[in-house]
């Protein structure tokens, strides 16, 4: 697993260097923003899964039974939905700022 992660990191580093050298710093900043959102998504999903796991183990047995009816990917789905909403908000606010900047 560590070797696979290292390979992906090397490929990403090569792509990032190429993007910055050939396309400019603006694309490098956009690439860094995408990496930030991926990291934020992973962190959010891990936090939601941790909360759900803690919740399932520390509540009344009737509630535990009800929570076990949820699919195993519930935390991942909630994290993905929250990340998409945050990315949409970032895009809309970026377009708004760009339109205001263009008018000034």
mmCIF file of N, CA, C and O in Angstrom:
data_model
loop_
_atom_site.group_PDB
_atom_site.id
_atom_site.type_symbol
_atom_site.label_atom_id
_atom_site.label_comp_id
_atom_site.label_asym_id
_atom_site.label_seq_id
_atom_site.Cartn_x
_atom_site.Cartn_y
_atom_site.Cartn_z
ATOM 1 N N UNK A 1 0.821 -1.188 0.000
ATOM 2 C CA UNK A 1 0.000 0.000 0.000
ATOM 3 C C UNK A 1 0.870 1.259 0.000
ATOM 4 O O UNK A 1 0.560 2.223 -0.695
ATOM 5 N N UNK A 2 1.934 1.230 0.779
ATOM 6 C CA UNK A 2 2.820 2.395 0.840
ATOM 7 C C UNK A 2 3.504 2.629 -0.507
ATOM 8 O O UNK A 2 3.674 3.780 -0.922
ATOM 9 N N UNK A 3 3.864 1.539 -1.192
ATOM 10 C CA UNK A 3 4.502 1.689 -2.505
ATOM 11 C C UNK A 3 3.525 2.269 -3.521
ATOM 12 O O UNK A 3 3.903 3.103 -4.353
ATOM 13 N N UNK A 4 2.272 1.850 -3.452
ATOM 14 C CA UNK A 4 1.254 2.383 -4.347
ATOM 15 C C UNK A 4 1.014 3.871 -4.081
ATOM 16 O O UNK A 4 0.915 4.676 -5.013
ATOM 17 N N UNK A 5 0.951 4.230 -2.812
ATOM 18 C CA UNK A 5 0.783 5.631 -2.442
ATOM 19 C C UNK A 5 1.977 6.466 -2.906
ATOM 20 O O UNK A 5 1.799 7.578 -3.412
ATOM 21 N N UNK A 6 3.181 5.922 -2.768
ATOM 22 C CA UNK A 6 4.385 6.625 -3.221
ATOM 23 C C UNK A 6 4.367 6.815 -4.730
ATOM 24 O O UNK A 6 4.744 7.871 -5.241
ATOM 25 N N UNK A 7 3.890 5.811 -5.467
ATOM 26 C CA UNK A 7 3.810 5.926 -6.915
ATOM 27 C C UNK A 7 2.836 7.038 -7.317
ATOM 28 O O UNK A 7 3.142 7.874 -8.171
ATOM 29 N N UNK A 8 1.651 7.065 -6.690
ATOM 30 C CA UNK A 8 0.689 8.118 -6.990
ATOM 31 C C UNK A 8 1.237 9.495 -6.630
ATOM 32 O O UNK A 8 1.001 10.466 -7.345
ATOM 33 N N UNK A 9 1.947 9.581 -5.535
ATOM 34 C CA UNK A 9 2.544 10.848 -5.130
ATOM 35 C C UNK A 9 3.587 11.311 -6.142
ATOM 36 O O UNK A 9 3.637 12.495 -6.495
ATOM 37 N N UNK A 10 4.404 10.379 -6.639
ATOM 38 C CA UNK A 10 5.406 10.731 -7.647
ATOM 39 C C UNK A 10 4.758 11.197 -8.945
ATOM 40 O O UNK A 10 5.200 12.169 -9.565
ATOM 41 N N UNK A 11 3.695 10.503 -9.370
ATOM 42 C CA UNK A 11 2.986 10.895 -10.589
ATOM 43 C C UNK A 11 2.361 12.275 -10.410
ATOM 44 O O UNK A 11 2.448 13.130 -11.298
ATOM 45 N N UNK A 12 1.740 12.506 -9.273
ATOM 46 C CA UNK A 12 1.135 13.810 -9.023
ATOM 47 C C UNK A 12 2.186 14.911 -8.985
ATOM 48 O O UNK A 12 1.970 15.997 -9.525
ATOM 49 N N UNK A 13 3.322 14.653 -8.344
ATOM 50 C CA UNK A 13 4.388 15.649 -8.274
ATOM 51 C C UNK A 13 4.902 15.990 -9.670
ATOM 52 O O UNK A 13 5.117 17.160 -9.991
ATOM 53 N N UNK A 14 5.081 14.968 -10.506
ATOM 54 C CA UNK A 14 5.529 15.197 -11.874
ATOM 55 C C UNK A 14 4.496 16.039 -12.632
ATOM 56 O O UNK A 14 4.848 16.999 -13.318
ATOM 57 N N UNK A 15 3.220 15.687 -12.506
ATOM 58 C CA UNK A 15 2.161 16.426 -13.184
ATOM 59 C C UNK A 15 2.082 17.867 -12.678
ATOM 60 O O UNK A 15 1.890 18.795 -13.464
ATOM 61 N N UNK A 16 2.218 18.051 -11.375
ATOM 62 C CA UNK A 16 2.164 19.398 -10.810
ATOM 63 C C UNK A 16 3.322 20.247 -11.322
ATOM 64 O O UNK A 16 3.129 21.409 -11.701
ATOM 65 N N UNK A 17 4.523 19.682 -11.361
ATOM 66 C CA UNK A 17 5.670 20.435 -11.875
ATOM 67 C C UNK A 17 5.467 20.800 -13.343
ATOM 68 O O UNK A 17 5.772 21.916 -13.769
ATOM 69 N N UNK A 18 4.944 19.857 -14.124
ATOM 70 C CA UNK A 18 4.673 20.123 -15.532
ATOM 71 C C UNK A 18 3.643 21.246 -15.687
ATOM 72 O O UNK A 18 3.815 22.155 -16.490
ATOM 73 N N UNK A 19 2.571 21.159 -14.902
ATOM 74 C CA UNK A 19 1.511 22.158 -15.003
ATOM 75 C C UNK A 19 2.029 23.542 -14.639
ATOM 76 O O UNK A 19 1.691 24.534 -15.294
ATOM 77 N N UNK A 20 2.844 23.630 -13.623
ATOM 78 C CA UNK A 20 3.352 24.933 -13.185
ATOM 79 C C UNK A 20 4.358 25.495 -14.190
ATOM 80 O O UNK A 20 4.311 26.674 -14.540
ATOM 81 N N UNK A 21 5.250 24.638 -14.701
ATOM 82 C CA UNK A 21 6.257 25.123 -15.640
ATOM 83 C C UNK A 21 5.663 25.489 -17.000
ATOM 84 O O UNK A 21 6.026 26.502 -17.582
ATOM 85 N N UNK A 22 4.769 24.664 -17.511
ATOM 86 C CA UNK A 22 4.243 24.882 -18.856
ATOM 87 C C UNK A 22 3.038 25.810 -18.900
ATOM 88 O O UNK A 22 2.869 26.569 -19.837
ATOM 89 N N UNK A 23 2.194 25.718 -17.918
ATOM 90 C CA UNK A 23 0.940 26.452 -17.968
ATOM 91 C C UNK A 23 0.923 27.708 -17.103
ATOM 92 O O UNK A 23 0.044 28.539 -17.242
ATOM 93 N N UNK A 24 1.826 27.799 -16.161
ATOM 94 C CA UNK A 24 1.887 28.998 -15.336
ATOM 95 C C UNK A 24 1.439 28.751 -13.909
ATOM 96 O O UNK A 24 0.913 27.704 -13.554
ATOM 97 N N UNK A 25 1.664 29.759 -13.099
ATOM 98 C CA UNK A 25 1.361 29.645 -11.669
ATOM 99 C C UNK A 25 -0.133 29.580 -11.409
ATOM 100 O O UNK A 25 -0.566 28.989 -10.424
ATOM 101 N N UNK A 26 -0.928 30.186 -12.300
ATOM 102 C CA UNK A 26 -2.377 30.173 -12.094
ATOM 103 C C UNK A 26 -2.914 28.737 -12.076
ATOM 104 O O UNK A 26 -3.728 28.377 -11.230
ATOM 105 N N UNK A 27 -2.419 27.901 -12.991
ATOM 106 C CA UNK A 27 -2.857 26.506 -13.004
ATOM 107 C C UNK A 27 -2.276 25.724 -11.834
ATOM 108 O O UNK A 27 -2.882 24.796 -11.346
ATOM 109 N N UNK A 28 -1.106 26.120 -11.396
ATOM 110 C CA UNK A 28 -0.529 25.502 -10.208
ATOM 111 C C UNK A 28 -1.362 25.780 -8.975
ATOM 112 O O UNK A 28 -1.571 24.906 -8.128
ATOM 113 N N UNK A 29 -1.875 27.000 -8.881
ATOM 114 C CA UNK A 29 -2.742 27.355 -7.756
ATOM 115 C C UNK A 29 -4.048 26.571 -7.833
ATOM 116 O O UNK A 29 -4.550 26.067 -6.829
ATOM 117 N N UNK A 30 -4.600 26.442 -9.026
ATOM 118 C CA UNK A 30 -5.827 25.658 -9.184
ATOM 119 C C UNK A 30 -5.595 24.194 -8.830
ATOM 120 O O UNK A 30 -6.441 23.556 -8.203
ATOM 121 N N UNK A 31 -4.455 23.674 -9.220
ATOM 122 C CA UNK A 31 -4.119 22.295 -8.886
ATOM 123 C C UNK A 31 -3.975 22.121 -7.381
ATOM 124 O O UNK A 31 -4.450 21.130 -6.812
ATOM 125 N N UNK A 32 -3.354 23.091 -6.728
ATOM 126 C CA UNK A 32 -3.238 23.037 -5.268
ATOM 127 C C UNK A 32 -4.602 23.100 -4.605
ATOM 128 O O UNK A 32 -4.845 22.428 -3.591
ATOM 129 N N UNK A 33 -5.519 23.869 -5.189
ATOM 130 C CA UNK A 33 -6.871 23.949 -4.653
ATOM 131 C C UNK A 33 -7.589 22.599 -4.770
ATOM 132 O O UNK A 33 -8.270 22.168 -3.846
ATOM 133 N N UNK A 34 -7.405 21.932 -5.896
ATOM 134 C CA UNK A 34 -8.015 20.604 -6.063
ATOM 135 C C UNK A 34 -7.437 19.622 -5.054
ATOM 136 O O UNK A 34 -8.173 18.836 -4.440
ATOM 137 N N UNK A 35 -6.137 19.666 -4.848
ATOM 138 C CA UNK A 35 -5.511 18.784 -3.862
ATOM 139 C C UNK A 35 -6.039 19.087 -2.468
ATOM 140 O O UNK A 35 -6.314 18.176 -1.674
ATOM 141 N N UNK A 36 -6.220 20.364 -2.162
ATOM 142 C CA UNK A 36 -6.778 20.732 -0.867
ATOM 143 C C UNK A 36 -8.166 20.148 -0.691
ATOM 144 O O UNK A 36 -8.496 19.624 0.366
ATOM 145 N N UNK A 37 -9.022 20.231 -1.721
ATOM 146 C CA UNK A 37 -10.385 19.712 -1.602
ATOM 147 C C UNK A 37 -10.390 18.198 -1.470
ATOM 148 O O UNK A 37 -11.208 17.644 -0.740
ATOM 149 N N UNK A 38 -9.479 17.517 -2.157
ATOM 150 C CA UNK A 38 -9.397 16.060 -2.004
ATOM 151 C C UNK A 38 -8.985 15.712 -0.575
ATOM 152 O O UNK A 38 -9.566 14.822 0.051
ATOM 153 N N UNK A 39 -7.988 16.421 -0.044
ATOM 154 C CA UNK A 39 -7.559 16.173 1.333
ATOM 155 C C UNK A 39 -8.658 16.502 2.330
ATOM 156 O O UNK A 39 -8.876 15.769 3.304
ATOM 157 N N UNK A 40 -9.378 17.588 2.081
ATOM 158 C CA UNK A 40 -10.484 17.947 2.969
ATOM 159 C C UNK A 40 -11.589 16.894 2.916
ATOM 160 O O UNK A 40 -12.193 16.567 3.943
ATOM 161 N N UNK A 41 -11.856 16.364 1.736
ATOM 162 C CA UNK A 41 -12.867 15.319 1.598
ATOM 163 C C UNK A 41 -12.473 14.074 2.367
ATOM 164 O O UNK A 41 -13.295 13.484 3.089
ATOM 165 N N UNK A 42 -11.234 13.667 2.228
ATOM 166 C CA UNK A 42 -10.761 12.473 2.951
ATOM 167 C C UNK A 42 -10.839 12.687 4.453
ATOM 168 O O UNK A 42 -11.279 11.808 5.202
ATOM 169 N N UNK A 43 -10.431 13.860 4.910
ATOM 170 C CA UNK A 43 -10.491 14.163 6.340
ATOM 171 C C UNK A 43 -11.924 14.181 6.845
ATOM 172 O O UNK A 43 -12.229 13.625 7.913
ATOM 173 N N UNK A 44 -12.805 14.800 6.078
ATOM 174 C CA UNK A 44 -14.204 14.859 6.477
ATOM 175 C C UNK A 44 -14.827 13.468 6.527
ATOM 176 O O UNK A 44 -15.552 13.132 7.465
ATOM 177 N N UNK A 45 -14.525 12.638 5.541
ATOM 178 C CA UNK A 45 -15.069 11.276 5.530
ATOM 179 C C UNK A 45 -14.552 10.464 6.715
ATOM 180 O O UNK A 45 -15.301 9.715 7.337
ATOM 181 N N UNK A 46 -13.273 10.613 7.028
ATOM 182 C CA UNK A 46 -12.716 9.898 8.177
ATOM 183 C C UNK A 46 -13.363 10.363 9.476
ATOM 184 O O UNK A 46 -13.672 9.546 10.356
ATOM 185 N N UNK A 47 -13.580 11.667 9.601
ATOM 186 C CA UNK A 47 -14.215 12.183 10.815
ATOM 187 C C UNK A 47 -15.653 11.695 10.942
ATOM 188 O O UNK A 47 -16.084 11.289 12.028
ATOM 189 N N UNK A 48 -16.393 11.709 9.847
ATOM 190 C CA UNK A 48 -17.779 11.240 9.899
ATOM 191 C C UNK A 48 -17.840 9.761 10.227
ATOM 192 O O UNK A 48 -18.664 9.330 11.039
ATOM 193 N N UNK A 49 -16.963 8.964 9.624
ATOM 194 C CA UNK A 49 -16.938 7.534 9.937
ATOM 195 C C UNK A 49 -16.570 7.287 11.397
ATOM 196 O O UNK A 49 -17.130 6.399 12.037
ATOM 197 N N UNK A 50 -15.637 8.076 11.919
ATOM 198 C CA UNK A 50 -15.265 7.914 13.331
ATOM 199 C C UNK A 50 -16.432 8.251 14.245
ATOM 200 O O UNK A 50 -16.704 7.542 15.224
ATOM 201 N N UNK A 51 -17.146 9.332 13.921
ATOM 202 C CA UNK A 51 -18.304 9.718 14.734
ATOM 203 C C UNK A 51 -19.391 8.652 14.655
ATOM 204 O O UNK A 51 -19.989 8.274 15.670
ATOM 205 N N UNK A 52 -19.655 8.155 13.461
ATOM 206 C CA UNK A 52 -20.679 7.118 13.317
ATOM 207 C C UNK A 52 -20.303 5.844 14.059
ATOM 208 O O UNK A 52 -21.145 5.214 14.702
ATOM 209 N N UNK A 53 -19.026 5.454 13.974
ATOM 210 C CA UNK A 53 -18.585 4.249 14.693
ATOM 211 C C UNK A 53 -18.699 4.436 16.196
ATOM 212 O O UNK A 53 -19.112 3.525 16.914
ATOM 213 N N UNK A 54 -18.336 5.608 16.695
ATOM 214 C CA UNK A 54 -18.457 5.888 18.121
ATOM 215 C C UNK A 54 -19.920 5.922 18.535
ATOM 216 O O UNK A 54 -20.298 5.395 19.582
ATOM 217 N N UNK A 55 -20.748 6.510 17.700
ATOM 218 C CA UNK A 55 -22.175 6.602 17.995
ATOM 219 C C UNK A 55 -22.815 5.216 18.065
ATOM 220 O O UNK A 55 -23.620 4.945 18.951
ATOM 221 N N UNK A 56 -22.422 4.343 17.169
ATOM 222 C CA UNK A 56 -23.009 3.000 17.135
ATOM 223 C C UNK A 56 -22.619 2.206 18.370
ATOM 224 O O UNK A 56 -23.420 1.432 18.896
ATOM 225 N N UNK A 57 -21.418 2.410 18.870
ATOM 226 C CA UNK A 57 -20.962 1.602 19.996
ATOM 227 C C UNK A 57 -21.382 2.145 21.357
ATOM 228 O O UNK A 57 -21.307 1.431 22.343
ATOM 229 N N UNK A 58 -21.825 3.408 21.433
ATOM 230 C CA UNK A 58 -22.085 4.004 22.739
ATOM 231 C C UNK A 58 -23.523 4.455 22.956
ATOM 232 O O UNK A 58 -23.779 5.324 23.778
ATOM 233 N N UNK A 59 -24.474 3.893 22.258
ATOM 234 C CA UNK A 59 -25.869 4.274 22.448
ATOM 235 C C UNK A 59 -26.679 3.056 22.881
ATOM 236 O O UNK A 59 -26.176 1.939 22.949
ATOM 237 N N UNK A 60 -27.938 3.282 23.157
ATOM 238 C CA UNK A 60 -28.849 2.233 23.594
ATOM 239 C C UNK A 60 -28.927 1.119 22.547
ATOM 240 O O UNK A 60 -28.843 1.391 21.342
ATOM 241 N N UNK A 61 -29.062 -0.129 22.958
ATOM 242 C CA UNK A 61 -29.099 -1.237 21.993
ATOM 243 C C UNK A 61 -30.186 -1.109 20.915
ATOM 244 O O UNK A 61 -29.983 -1.547 19.784
ATOM 245 N N UNK A 62 -31.302 -0.492 21.248
ATOM 246 C CA UNK A 62 -32.353 -0.320 20.236
ATOM 247 C C UNK A 62 -31.860 0.637 19.143
ATOM 248 O O UNK A 62 -32.064 0.404 17.950
ATOM 249 N N UNK A 63 -31.185 1.714 19.553
ATOM 250 C CA UNK A 63 -30.646 2.666 18.588
ATOM 251 C C UNK A 63 -29.515 2.017 17.791
ATOM 252 O O UNK A 63 -29.373 2.251 16.587
ATOM 253 N N UNK A 64 -28.712 1.179 18.449
ATOM 254 C CA UNK A 64 -27.654 0.468 17.739
ATOM 255 C C UNK A 64 -28.231 -0.401 16.639
ATOM 256 O O UNK A 64 -27.708 -0.432 15.518
ATOM 257 N N UNK A 65 -29.314 -1.083 16.935
ATOM 258 C CA UNK A 65 -29.953 -1.928 15.927
ATOM 259 C C UNK A 65 -30.451 -1.081 14.760
ATOM 260 O O UNK A 65 -30.289 -1.461 13.592
ATOM 261 N N UNK A 66 -31.031 0.053 15.063
ATOM 262 C CA UNK A 66 -31.520 0.932 13.997
ATOM 263 C C UNK A 66 -30.361 1.473 13.156
ATOM 264 O O UNK A 66 -30.463 1.565 11.935
ATOM 265 N N UNK A 67 -29.249 1.826 13.806
ATOM 266 C CA UNK A 67 -28.102 2.364 13.068
ATOM 267 C C UNK A 67 -27.399 1.298 12.239
ATOM 268 O O UNK A 67 -26.781 1.621 11.218
ATOM 269 N N UNK A 68 -27.478 0.038 12.658
ATOM 270 C CA UNK A 68 -26.854 -1.012 11.861
ATOM 271 C C UNK A 68 -27.628 -1.272 10.577
ATOM 272 O O UNK A 68 -27.110 -1.941 9.678
ATOM 273 N N UNK A 69 -28.837 -0.755 10.466
ATOM 274 C CA UNK A 69 -29.594 -0.895 9.229
ATOM 275 C C UNK A 69 -29.063 0.031 8.134
ATOM 276 O O UNK A 69 -29.362 -0.166 6.960
ATOM 277 N N UNK A 70 -28.303 1.051 8.527
ATOM 278 C CA UNK A 70 -27.712 1.948 7.541
ATOM 279 C C UNK A 70 -26.641 1.199 6.743
ATOM 280 O O UNK A 70 -25.977 0.306 7.270
ATOM 281 N N UNK A 71 -26.444 1.564 5.489
ATOM 282 C CA UNK A 71 -25.376 0.928 4.706
ATOM 283 C C UNK A 71 -24.003 1.231 5.296
ATOM 284 O O UNK A 71 -23.826 2.225 6.010
ATOM 285 N N UNK A 72 -23.043 0.412 4.962
ATOM 286 C CA UNK A 72 -21.697 0.593 5.516
ATOM 287 C C UNK A 72 -21.002 1.832 4.951
ATOM 288 O O UNK A 72 -20.025 2.302 5.528
ATOM 289 N N UNK A 73 -21.479 2.360 3.854
ATOM 290 C CA UNK A 73 -20.839 3.531 3.246
ATOM 291 C C UNK A 73 -21.573 4.825 3.569
ATOM 292 O O UNK A 73 -21.396 5.825 2.883
ATOM 293 N N UNK A 74 -22.351 4.839 4.622
ATOM 294 C CA UNK A 74 -23.118 6.034 4.980
ATOM 295 C C UNK A 74 -22.197 7.222 5.246
ATOM 296 O O UNK A 74 -22.441 8.328 4.765
ATOM 297 N N UNK A 75 -21.140 7.007 6.008
ATOM 298 C CA UNK A 75 -20.208 8.096 6.302
ATOM 299 C C UNK A 75 -19.531 8.625 5.055
ATOM 300 O O UNK A 75 -19.362 9.846 4.892
ATOM 301 N N UNK A 76 -19.166 7.739 4.149
ATOM 302 C CA UNK A 76 -18.550 8.153 2.894
ATOM 303 C C UNK A 76 -19.525 8.974 2.060
ATOM 304 O O UNK A 76 -19.152 9.990 1.470
ATOM 305 N N UNK A 77 -20.774 8.551 2.015
ATOM 306 C CA UNK A 77 -21.789 9.299 1.243
ATOM 307 C C UNK A 77 -22.019 10.682 1.835
ATOM 308 O O UNK A 77 -22.093 11.673 1.098
ATOM 309 N N UNK A 78 -22.125 10.761 3.153
ATOM 310 C CA UNK A 78 -22.325 12.065 3.797
ATOM 311 C C UNK A 78 -21.124 12.972 3.535
ATOM 312 O O UNK A 78 -21.278 14.154 3.225
ATOM 313 N N UNK A 79 -19.927 12.419 3.640
ATOM 314 C CA UNK A 79 -18.721 13.203 3.364
ATOM 315 C C UNK A 79 -18.650 13.672 1.923
ATOM 316 O O UNK A 79 -18.267 14.814 1.644
ATOM 317 N N UNK A 80 -19.028 12.811 0.981
ATOM 318 C CA UNK A 80 -19.004 13.193 -0.432
ATOM 319 C C UNK A 80 -20.028 14.286 -0.726
ATOM 320 O O UNK A 80 -19.741 15.240 -1.458
ATOM 321 N N UNK A 81 -21.202 14.169 -0.155
ATOM 322 C CA UNK A 81 -22.231 15.187 -0.358
ATOM 323 C C UNK A 81 -21.784 16.524 0.226
ATOM 324 O O UNK A 81 -21.916 17.573 -0.415
ATOM 325 N N UNK A 82 -21.236 16.493 1.433
ATOM 326 C CA UNK A 82 -20.765 17.734 2.057
ATOM 327 C C UNK A 82 -19.619 18.348 1.265
ATOM 328 O O UNK A 82 -19.562 19.573 1.082
ATOM 329 N N UNK A 83 -18.728 17.538 0.742
ATOM 330 C CA UNK A 83 -17.611 18.050 -0.050
ATOM 331 C C UNK A 83 -18.095 18.655 -1.358
ATOM 332 O O UNK A 83 -17.589 19.690 -1.797
ATOM 333 N N UNK A 84 -19.065 18.022 -1.988
ATOM 334 C CA UNK A 84 -19.622 18.573 -3.228
ATOM 335 C C UNK A 84 -20.308 19.909 -2.974
ATOM 336 O O UNK A 84 -20.165 20.844 -3.771
ATOM 337 N N UNK A 85 -21.040 20.009 -1.886
ATOM 338 C CA UNK A 85 -21.693 21.279 -1.560
ATOM 339 C C UNK A 85 -20.648 22.369 -1.303
ATOM 340 O O UNK A 85 -20.818 23.509 -1.742
ATOM 341 N N UNK A 86 -19.572 22.005 -0.609
ATOM 342 C CA UNK A 86 -18.523 22.988 -0.342
ATOM 343 C C UNK A 86 -17.821 23.404 -1.638
ATOM 344 O O UNK A 86 -17.514 24.584 -1.834
ATOM 345 N N UNK A 87 -17.573 22.444 -2.534
ATOM 346 C CA UNK A 87 -16.946 22.772 -3.815
ATOM 347 C C UNK A 87 -17.859 23.656 -4.655
ATOM 348 O O UNK A 87 -17.397 24.585 -5.323
ATOM 349 N N UNK A 88 -19.161 23.387 -4.635
ATOM 350 C CA UNK A 88 -20.120 24.235 -5.367
ATOM 351 C C UNK A 88 -20.117 25.648 -4.811
ATOM 352 O O UNK A 88 -20.133 26.625 -5.565
ATOM 353 N N UNK A 89 -20.086 25.759 -3.495
ATOM 354 C CA UNK A 89 -20.055 27.075 -2.872
ATOM 355 C C UNK A 89 -18.784 27.820 -3.263
ATOM 356 O O UNK A 89 -18.821 29.016 -3.574
ATOM 357 N N UNK A 90 -17.656 27.113 -3.272
ATOM 358 C CA UNK A 90 -16.390 27.746 -3.657
ATOM 359 C C UNK A 90 -16.444 28.210 -5.102
ATOM 360 O O UNK A 90 -16.011 29.316 -5.428
ATOM 361 N N UNK A 91 -16.998 27.390 -5.985
ATOM 362 C CA UNK A 91 -17.091 27.767 -7.397
ATOM 363 C C UNK A 91 -17.985 28.996 -7.580
ATOM 364 O O UNK A 91 -17.615 29.943 -8.287
ATOM 365 N N UNK A 92 -19.146 28.980 -6.953
ATOM 366 C CA UNK A 92 -20.068 30.108 -7.090
ATOM 367 C C UNK A 92 -19.447 31.384 -6.523
ATOM 368 O O UNK A 92 -19.538 32.449 -7.136
ATOM 369 N N UNK A 93 -18.807 31.281 -5.374
ATOM 370 C CA UNK A 93 -18.188 32.478 -4.804
ATOM 371 C C UNK A 93 -17.015 32.943 -5.661
ATOM 372 O O UNK A 93 -16.796 34.153 -5.802
ATOM 373 N N UNK A 94 -16.278 32.010 -6.270
ATOM 374 C CA UNK A 94 -15.186 32.402 -7.169
ATOM 375 C C UNK A 94 -15.690 33.098 -8.411
ATOM 376 O O UNK A 94 -15.107 34.100 -8.873
ATOM 377 N N UNK A 95 -16.784 32.607 -8.981
ATOM 378 C CA UNK A 95 -17.383 33.260 -10.155
ATOM 379 C C UNK A 95 -17.900 34.635 -9.782
ATOM 380 O O UNK A 95 -17.745 35.604 -10.537
ATOM 381 N N UNK A 96 -18.507 34.756 -8.610
ATOM 382 C CA UNK A 96 -19.012 36.054 -8.163
ATOM 383 C C UNK A 96 -17.867 37.054 -7.990
ATOM 384 O O UNK A 96 -17.964 38.192 -8.444
ATOM 385 N N UNK A 97 -16.786 36.619 -7.358
ATOM 386 C CA UNK A 97 -15.641 37.513 -7.158
ATOM 387 C C UNK A 97 -15.034 37.910 -8.505
ATOM 388 O O UNK A 97 -14.678 39.060 -8.717
ATOM 389 N N UNK A 98 -14.960 36.948 -9.438
ATOM 390 C CA UNK A 98 -14.404 37.264 -10.756
ATOM 391 C C UNK A 98 -15.281 38.268 -11.495
ATOM 392 O O UNK A 98 -14.776 39.169 -12.172
ATOM 393 N N UNK A 99 -16.609 38.142 -11.363
ATOM 394 C CA UNK A 99 -17.487 39.083 -12.059
ATOM 395 C C UNK A 99 -17.404 40.479 -11.435
ATOM 396 O O UNK A 99 -17.443 41.481 -12.149
ATOM 397 N N UNK A 100 -17.264 40.538 -10.120
ATOM 398 C CA UNK A 100 -17.114 41.832 -9.450
ATOM 399 C C UNK A 100 -15.777 42.468 -9.852
ATOM 400 O O UNK A 100 -15.689 43.654 -10.150
ATOM 401 N N UNK A 101 -14.737 41.642 -9.907
ATOM 402 C CA UNK A 101 -13.414 42.147 -10.269
ATOM 403 C C UNK A 101 -13.405 42.634 -11.714
ATOM 404 O O UNK A 101 -12.735 43.620 -12.036
ATOM 405 N N UNK A 102 -14.151 41.975 -12.592
ATOM 406 C CA UNK A 102 -14.199 42.377 -14.002
ATOM 407 C C UNK A 102 -14.914 43.707 -14.172
ATOM 408 O O UNK A 102 -14.608 44.480 -15.074
ATOM 409 N N UNK A 103 -15.878 43.992 -13.302
ATOM 410 C CA UNK A 103 -16.628 45.243 -13.407
ATOM 411 C C UNK A 103 -15.870 46.433 -12.863
ATOM 412 O O UNK A 103 -16.164 47.572 -13.196
ATOM 413 N N UNK A 104 -14.914 46.169 -11.983
ATOM 414 C CA UNK A 104 -14.194 47.276 -11.329
ATOM 415 C C UNK A 104 -13.084 47.783 -12.223
ATOM 416 O O UNK A 104 -12.512 47.180 -13.008
#
